[in-house]
PDB file of C-alpha atoms in Angstrom:
ATOM      1  CA  MET J   1     -55.524  96.897  -2.253  1.00  0.00           C
ATOM      2  CA  SER J   2     -56.887  99.988  -3.980  1.00  0.00           C
ATOM      3  CA  GLN J   3     -57.583  99.220  -7.593  1.00  0.00           C
ATOM      4  CA  ARG J   4     -56.685 101.376 -10.536  1.00  0.00           C
ATOM      5  CA  GLY J   5     -59.590 102.168 -12.827  1.00  0.00           C
ATOM      6  CA  ILE J   6     -60.279 100.521 -16.179  1.00  0.00           C
ATOM      7  CA  LEU J   7     -60.424 102.466 -19.437  1.00  0.00           C
ATOM      8  CA  ALA J   8     -63.473 101.463 -21.493  1.00  0.00           C
ATOM      9  CA  VAL J   9     -64.240 102.880 -24.927  1.00  0.00           C
ATOM     10  CA  VAL J  10     -67.811 102.785 -26.208  1.00  0.00           C
ATOM     11  CA  SER J  11     -68.670 103.245 -29.889  1.00  0.00           C
ATOM     12  CA  GLY J  12     -71.641 102.256 -31.961  1.00  0.00           C
ATOM     13  CA  PHE J  13     -74.028 103.232 -34.723  1.00  0.00           C
ATOM     14  CA  SER J  14     -75.788 106.561 -34.602  1.00  0.00           C
ATOM     15  CA  GLY J  15     -79.224 105.645 -33.223  1.00  0.00           C
ATOM     16  CA  ALA J  16     -77.948 102.670 -31.182  1.00  0.00           C
ATOM     17  CA  GLY J  17     -78.715 104.520 -27.930  1.00  0.00           C
ATOM     18  CA  LYS J  18     -75.166 105.078 -26.631  1.00  0.00           C
ATOM     19  CA  GLY J  19     -76.019 108.351 -24.902  1.00  0.00           C
ATOM     20  CA  THR J  20     -78.998 106.863 -23.073  1.00  0.00           C
ATOM     21  CA  LEU J  21     -76.898 103.869 -22.014  1.00  0.00           C
ATOM     22  CA  MET J  22     -74.138 106.093 -20.606  1.00  0.00           C
ATOM     23  CA  LYS J  23     -76.627 108.193 -18.646  1.00  0.00           C
ATOM     24  CA  ALA J  24     -78.262 105.091 -17.163  1.00  0.00           C
ATOM     25  CA  LEU J  25     -74.916 103.487 -16.275  1.00  0.00           C
ATOM     26  CA  LEU J  26     -73.605 106.662 -14.644  1.00  0.00           C
ATOM     27  CA  SER J  27     -76.772 107.367 -12.685  1.00  0.00           C
ATOM     28  CA  GLY J  28     -76.839 103.777 -11.409  1.00  0.00           C
ATOM     29  CA  HIS J  29     -73.142 103.648 -10.419  1.00  0.00           C
ATOM     30  CA  ALA J  30     -72.103 107.297 -10.034  1.00  0.00           C
ATOM     31  CA  ASP J  31     -69.314 106.574  -7.525  1.00  0.00           C
ATOM     32  CA  GLN J  32     -67.677 103.993  -9.780  1.00  0.00           C
ATOM     33  CA  TYR J  33     -67.540 105.593 -13.209  1.00  0.00           C
ATOM     34  CA  ALA J  34     -66.268 108.802 -14.751  1.00  0.00           C
ATOM     35  CA  LEU J  35     -67.320 109.830 -18.240  1.00  0.00           C
ATOM     36  CA  SER J  36     -64.351 111.322 -20.029  1.00  0.00           C
ATOM     37  CA  ILE J  37     -64.918 114.844 -21.302  1.00  0.00           C
ATOM     38  CA  SER J  38     -63.556 115.745 -24.729  1.00  0.00           C
ATOM     39  CA  ALA J  39     -61.804 118.958 -25.654  1.00  0.00           C
ATOM     40  CA  THR J  40     -63.052 120.754 -28.760  1.00  0.00           C
ATOM     41  CA  THR J  41     -62.379 123.916 -30.746  1.00  0.00           C
ATOM     42  CA  ARG J  42     -66.027 124.355 -31.743  1.00  0.00           C
ATOM     43  CA  GLN J  43     -68.195 127.036 -30.175  1.00  0.00           C
ATOM     44  CA  PRO J  44     -70.438 125.993 -27.247  1.00  0.00           C
ATOM     45  CA  ARG J  45     -74.084 125.446 -28.168  1.00  0.00           C
ATOM     46  CA  ASN J  46     -76.895 126.900 -26.068  1.00  0.00           C
ATOM     47  CA  GLY J  47     -76.887 125.423 -22.582  1.00  0.00           C
ATOM     48  CA  GLU J  48     -73.466 123.747 -22.934  1.00  0.00           C
ATOM     49  CA  VAL J  49     -71.045 124.373 -20.080  1.00  0.00           C
ATOM     50  CA  HIS J  50     -67.231 124.343 -20.235  1.00  0.00           C
ATOM     51  CA  GLY J  51     -66.004 121.288 -18.298  1.00  0.00           C
ATOM     52  CA  ARG J  52     -69.381 119.554 -18.392  1.00  0.00           C
ATOM     53  CA  GLU J  53     -70.242 118.745 -22.038  1.00  0.00           C
ATOM     54  CA  TYR J  54     -66.789 119.646 -23.376  1.00  0.00           C
ATOM     55  CA  PHE J  55     -63.633 121.548 -22.547  1.00  0.00           C
ATOM     56  CA  PHE J  56     -63.990 124.417 -25.040  1.00  0.00           C
ATOM     57  CA  ILE J  57     -60.532 125.611 -26.091  1.00  0.00           C
ATOM     58  CA  THR J  58     -58.901 127.638 -28.872  1.00  0.00           C
ATOM     59  CA  LYS J  59     -57.353 126.107 -31.969  1.00  0.00           C
ATOM     60  CA  GLU J  60     -53.905 127.264 -30.749  1.00  0.00           C
ATOM     61  CA  ALA J  61     -54.361 125.617 -27.361  1.00  0.00           C
ATOM     62  CA  PHE J  62     -55.566 122.400 -29.029  1.00  0.00           C
ATOM     63  CA  GLU J  63     -52.606 122.298 -31.405  1.00  0.00           C
ATOM     64  CA  GLN J  64     -50.281 122.801 -28.456  1.00  0.00           C
ATOM     65  CA  MET J  65     -51.898 119.779 -26.747  1.00  0.00           C
ATOM     66  CA  ILE J  66     -51.255 117.712 -29.893  1.00  0.00           C
ATOM     67  CA  GLU J  67     -47.655 118.946 -29.875  1.00  0.00           C
ATOM     68  CA  GLU J  68     -47.182 117.989 -26.202  1.00  0.00           C
ATOM     69  CA  ASP J  69     -48.804 114.560 -26.625  1.00  0.00           C
ATOM     70  CA  ALA J  70     -51.419 115.621 -24.064  1.00  0.00           C
ATOM     71  CA  LEU J  71     -54.285 113.873 -25.881  1.00  0.00           C
ATOM     72  CA  ILE J  72     -55.144 110.173 -25.897  1.00  0.00           C
ATOM     73  CA  GLU J  73     -56.674 110.575 -29.344  1.00  0.00           C
ATOM     74  CA  HIS J  74     -57.898 113.407 -31.542  1.00  0.00           C
ATOM     75  CA  ALA J  75     -59.639 113.939 -34.844  1.00  0.00           C
ATOM     76  CA  CYS J  76     -60.877 116.769 -37.009  1.00  0.00           C
ATOM     77  CA  TYR J  77     -64.570 116.890 -37.959  1.00  0.00           C
ATOM     78  CA  VAL J  78     -66.072 119.592 -40.156  1.00  0.00           C
ATOM     79  CA  GLY J  79     -63.210 121.999 -39.488  1.00  0.00           C
ATOM     80  CA  ASN J  80     -63.146 121.554 -35.709  1.00  0.00           C
ATOM     81  CA  TYR J  81     -60.815 119.516 -33.541  1.00  0.00           C
ATOM     82  CA  TYR J  82     -62.107 117.015 -30.980  1.00  0.00           C
ATOM     83  CA  GLY J  83     -59.881 115.041 -28.615  1.00  0.00           C
ATOM     84  CA  THR J  84     -59.570 113.277 -25.268  1.00  0.00           C
ATOM     85  CA  PRO J  85     -57.270 115.007 -22.740  1.00  0.00           C
ATOM     86  CA  LYS J  86     -54.894 112.483 -21.203  1.00  0.00           C
ATOM     87  CA  SER J  87     -54.537 114.154 -17.769  1.00  0.00           C
ATOM     88  CA  TYR J  88     -58.257 113.980 -16.916  1.00  0.00           C
ATOM     89  CA  VAL J  89     -58.469 110.283 -17.838  1.00  0.00           C
ATOM     90  CA  MET J  90     -55.299 109.350 -15.928  1.00  0.00           C
ATOM     91  CA  GLU J  91     -56.352 111.272 -12.794  1.00  0.00           C
ATOM     92  CA  GLN J  92     -59.724 109.515 -12.715  1.00  0.00           C
ATOM     93  CA  MET J  93     -58.144 106.079 -13.238  1.00  0.00           C
ATOM     94  CA  GLU J  94     -55.525 106.682 -10.540  1.00  0.00           C
ATOM     95  CA  ALA J  95     -58.383 107.616  -8.198  1.00  0.00           C
ATOM     96  CA  GLY J  96     -59.850 104.158  -8.877  1.00  0.00           C
ATOM     97  CA  LYS J  97     -62.661 105.249 -11.180  1.00  0.00           C
ATOM     98  CA  ASP J  98     -63.467 103.322 -14.339  1.00  0.00           C
ATOM     99  CA  VAL J  99     -63.331 105.841 -17.161  1.00  0.00           C
ATOM    100  CA  ILE J 100     -65.651 105.627 -20.147  1.00  0.00           C
ATOM    101  CA  LEU J 101     -64.895 107.296 -23.466  1.00  0.00           C
ATOM    102  CA  GLU J 102     -67.724 107.544 -25.951  1.00  0.00           C
ATOM    103  CA  ILE J 103     -65.936 108.132 -29.247  1.00  0.00           C
ATOM    104  CA  GLU J 104     -65.898 107.254 -32.936  1.00  0.00           C
ATOM    105  CA  ILE J 105     -64.380 104.017 -34.224  1.00  0.00           C
ATOM    106  CA  GLN J 106     -61.154 105.548 -35.586  1.00  0.00           C
ATOM    107  CA  GLY J 107     -60.473 107.199 -32.226  1.00  0.00           C
ATOM    108  CA  ALA J 108     -61.315 103.991 -30.373  1.00  0.00           C
ATOM    109  CA  LEU J 109     -58.799 101.972 -32.387  1.00  0.00           C
ATOM    110  CA  LYS J 110     -56.130 104.646 -31.782  1.00  0.00           C
ATOM    111  CA  VAL J 111     -56.731 104.420 -28.027  1.00  0.00           C
ATOM    112  CA  LYS J 112     -56.403 100.615 -28.141  1.00  0.00           C
ATOM    113  CA  GLU J 113     -53.094 100.979 -30.001  1.00  0.00           C
ATOM    114  CA  LYS J 114     -51.719 103.349 -27.345  1.00  0.00           C
ATOM    115  CA  PHE J 115     -53.234 101.525 -24.368  1.00  0.00           C
ATOM    116  CA  PRO J 116     -53.638  97.808 -25.206  1.00  0.00           C
ATOM    117  CA  ASP J 117     -55.520  97.111 -21.947  1.00  0.00           C
ATOM    118  CA  THR J 118     -58.412  99.319 -23.057  1.00  0.00           C
ATOM    119  CA  LEU J 119     -61.773  97.546 -23.224  1.00  0.00           C
ATOM    120  CA  LEU J 120     -63.573  98.227 -26.514  1.00  0.00           C
ATOM    121  CA  LEU J 121     -67.384  97.942 -26.490  1.00  0.00           C
ATOM    122  CA  PHE J 122     -69.569  98.311 -29.580  1.00  0.00           C
ATOM    123  CA  VAL J 123     -73.260  99.159 -29.119  1.00  0.00           C
ATOM    124  CA  THR J 124     -75.758  98.044 -31.740  1.00  0.00           C
ATOM    125  CA  PRO J 125     -79.531  97.606 -32.018  1.00  0.00           C
ATOM    126  CA  PRO J 126     -80.718  93.998 -32.495  1.00  0.00           C
ATOM    127  CA  SER J 127     -81.095  94.444 -36.284  1.00  0.00           C
ATOM    128  CA  ALA J 128     -80.506  96.838 -39.184  1.00  0.00           C
ATOM    129  CA  GLU J 129     -84.277  97.226 -39.489  1.00  0.00           C
ATOM    130  CA  GLU J 130     -84.480  98.330 -35.850  1.00  0.00           C
ATOM    131  CA  LEU J 131     -81.638 100.817 -36.436  1.00  0.00           C
ATOM    132  CA  GLU J 132     -83.553 102.435 -39.285  1.00  0.00           C
ATOM    133  CA  LYS J 133     -86.728 102.469 -37.163  1.00  0.00           C
ATOM    134  CA  ARG J 134     -84.924 104.262 -34.310  1.00  0.00           C
ATOM    135  CA  LEU J 135     -83.362 106.838 -36.620  1.00  0.00           C
ATOM    136  CA  ARG J 136     -86.783 107.583 -38.122  1.00  0.00           C
ATOM    137  CA  GLY J 137     -88.460 107.496 -34.716  1.00  0.00           C
ATOM    138  CA  ARG J 138     -86.440 110.502 -33.557  1.00  0.00           C
ATOM    139  CA  GLY J 139     -88.526 112.557 -35.977  1.00  0.00           C
ATOM    140  CA  THR J 140     -85.829 115.218 -36.071  1.00  0.00           C
ATOM    141  CA  GLU J 141     -83.720 114.114 -39.041  1.00  0.00           C
ATOM    142  CA  THR J 142     -84.349 114.702 -42.725  1.00  0.00           C
ATOM    143  CA  GLU J 143     -84.524 111.753 -45.121  1.00  0.00           C
ATOM    144  CA  GLU J 144     -81.084 112.730 -46.424  1.00  0.00           C
ATOM    145  CA  VAL J 145     -79.520 112.640 -42.931  1.00  0.00           C
ATOM    146  CA  ILE J 146     -81.129 109.241 -42.227  1.00  0.00           C
ATOM    147  CA  ARG J 147     -79.733 107.820 -45.495  1.00  0.00           C
ATOM    148  CA  ASP J 148     -76.282 109.255 -44.651  1.00  0.00           C
ATOM    149  CA  ARG J 149     -76.332 107.685 -41.193  1.00  0.00           C
ATOM    150  CA  LEU J 150     -77.341 104.296 -42.594  1.00  0.00           C
ATOM    151  CA  LYS J 151     -74.612 104.543 -45.236  1.00  0.00           C
ATOM    152  CA  ARG J 152     -72.129 105.373 -42.488  1.00  0.00           C
ATOM    153  CA  ALA J 153     -73.372 102.390 -40.458  1.00  0.00           C
ATOM    154  CA  VAL J 154     -72.445 100.113 -43.389  1.00  0.00           C
ATOM    155  CA  GLU J 155     -68.852 101.423 -43.162  1.00  0.00           C
ATOM    156  CA  GLU J 156     -68.784 101.248 -39.357  1.00  0.00           C
ATOM    157  CA  ALA J 157     -69.992  97.630 -39.366  1.00  0.00           C
ATOM    158  CA  GLU J 158     -66.693  96.708 -41.074  1.00  0.00           C
ATOM    159  CA  TYR J 159     -64.909  97.395 -37.773  1.00  0.00           C
ATOM    160  CA  MET J 160     -67.247  95.571 -35.396  1.00  0.00           C
ATOM    161  CA  ASP J 161     -64.939  92.558 -35.109  1.00  0.00           C
ATOM    162  CA  ARG J 162     -62.089  94.792 -33.894  1.00  0.00           C
ATOM    163  CA  TYR J 163     -64.003  95.377 -30.644  1.00  0.00           C
ATOM    164  CA  ASP J 164     -63.719  93.158 -27.556  1.00  0.00           C
ATOM    165  CA  TYR J 165     -67.469  92.861 -27.016  1.00  0.00           C
ATOM    166  CA  ILE J 166     -70.667  93.619 -28.883  1.00  0.00           C
ATOM    167  CA  LEU J 167     -73.516  94.983 -26.759  1.00  0.00           C
ATOM    168  CA  VAL J 168     -76.966  94.501 -28.269  1.00  0.00           C
ATOM    169  CA  ASN J 169     -79.132  97.329 -26.983  1.00  0.00           C
ATOM    170  CA  ASP J 170     -82.552  95.700 -27.128  1.00  0.00           C
ATOM    171  CA  ASP J 171     -83.733  96.206 -23.565  1.00  0.00           C
ATOM    172  CA  LEU J 172     -82.041  99.193 -21.904  1.00  0.00           C
ATOM    173  CA  ASP J 173     -81.833  97.813 -18.331  1.00  0.00           C
ATOM    174  CA  THR J 174     -80.394  94.492 -19.521  1.00  0.00           C
ATOM    175  CA  CYS J 175     -77.859  96.275 -21.706  1.00  0.00           C
ATOM    176  CA  VAL J 176     -76.752  98.608 -18.880  1.00  0.00           C
ATOM    177  CA  GLN J 177     -76.321  95.625 -16.540  1.00  0.00           C
ATOM    178  CA  LYS J 178     -74.310  93.753 -19.176  1.00  0.00           C
ATOM    179  CA  MET J 179     -72.071  96.766 -19.807  1.00  0.00           C
ATOM    180  CA  HIS J 180     -71.452  97.174 -16.063  1.00  0.00           C
ATOM    181  CA  GLU J 181     -70.568  93.466 -15.683  1.00  0.00           C
ATOM    182  CA  LEU J 182     -68.184  93.497 -18.660  1.00  0.00           C
ATOM    183  CA  ILE J 183     -66.296  96.525 -17.376  1.00  0.00           C
ATOM    184  CA  GLN J 184     -66.118  95.162 -13.826  1.00  0.00           C
ATOM    185  CA  SER J 185     -64.897  91.751 -15.045  1.00  0.00           C
ATOM    186  CA  GLN J 186     -61.802  93.522 -16.455  1.00  0.00           C
ATOM    187  CA  HIS J 187     -60.617  94.122 -12.886  1.00  0.00           C
ATOM    188  CA  GLN J 188     -60.090  90.366 -12.555  1.00  0.00           C
ATOM    189  CA  LYS J 189     -57.746  90.128 -15.572  1.00  0.00           C
ATOM    190  CA  THR J 190     -54.197  89.100 -14.686  1.00  0.00           C
ATOM    191  CA  GLY J 191     -52.732  92.288 -16.178  1.00  0.00           C
ATOM    192  CA  GLU J 192     -54.754  94.344 -13.702  1.00  0.00           C
ATOM    193  CA  ASN J 193     -53.576  92.252 -10.755  1.00  0.00           C
ATOM    194  CA  LEU J 194     -49.828  91.971 -11.244  1.00  0.00           C
ATOM    195  CA  ASP J 195     -49.085  93.481  -7.799  1.00  0.00           C
ATOM    196  CA  PHE J 196     -51.391  90.992  -6.127  1.00  0.00           C
ATOM    197  CA  ILE J 197     -49.853  88.087  -8.068  1.00  0.00           C
ATOM    198  CA  CYS J 198     -46.350  89.246  -7.142  1.00  0.00           C
ATOM    199  CA  GLU J 199     -47.279  89.517  -3.445  1.00  0.00           C
ATOM    200  CA  MET J 200     -48.905  86.086  -3.498  1.00  0.00           C
ATOM    201  CA  LYS J 201     -45.760  84.513  -5.006  1.00  0.00           C
ATOM    202  CA  GLN J 202     -43.569  86.151  -2.348  1.00  0.00           C
ATOM    203  CA  GLU J 203     -45.841  85.078   0.515  1.00  0.00           C
ATOM    204  CA  LEU J 204     -46.030  81.489  -0.734  1.00  0.00           C
ATOM    205  CA  LYS J 205     -42.242  81.289  -0.865  1.00  0.00           C
ATOM    206  CA  GLN J 206     -42.061  82.377   2.770  1.00  0.00           C
ATOM    207  CA  LEU J 207     -44.405  79.686   4.048  1.00  0.00           C
TER     208      LEU J 207
END
């Protein structure tokens, strides 16, 4: 039987290595996963392509999507809207691909409310000390930005227990493998196999 895809939402602290994880997972299992692309009203940055990094749309078009319930979740950051278009996600899942959303905690919890079968994964470094080290190691952020990100991590940590699984990103390959296994194990959940269960019951009755 052809299987419908799983919806997995990945969040985590800034500096936990989510982006690197996604890239590694997708390059290792390109035929299996689709990374959901967000829509945004902000202007494209240099090198960004419509439909690759984001779907760049006008504020009017975005507000119409909100109106039509065409977004799985949306939020407003620094005067710009960001959201996950429902049609893209549903198409990919119907095609049997496991869809990954990399979004903030508030958005993740909204998705779980709307779609209870969503798998929520939270990525974290092995320790707070390591988080600070990674943020400083980037060498691109000012002291003020680093302090802000650490302060935000304190708030984000409050929601860690709302996630289904915590992924400790210590060794990248191990973490990618673990993430892949967790998502794939969702296909075995009873809720994902109701058709199979129903068929099995019918066949057993006919024996």
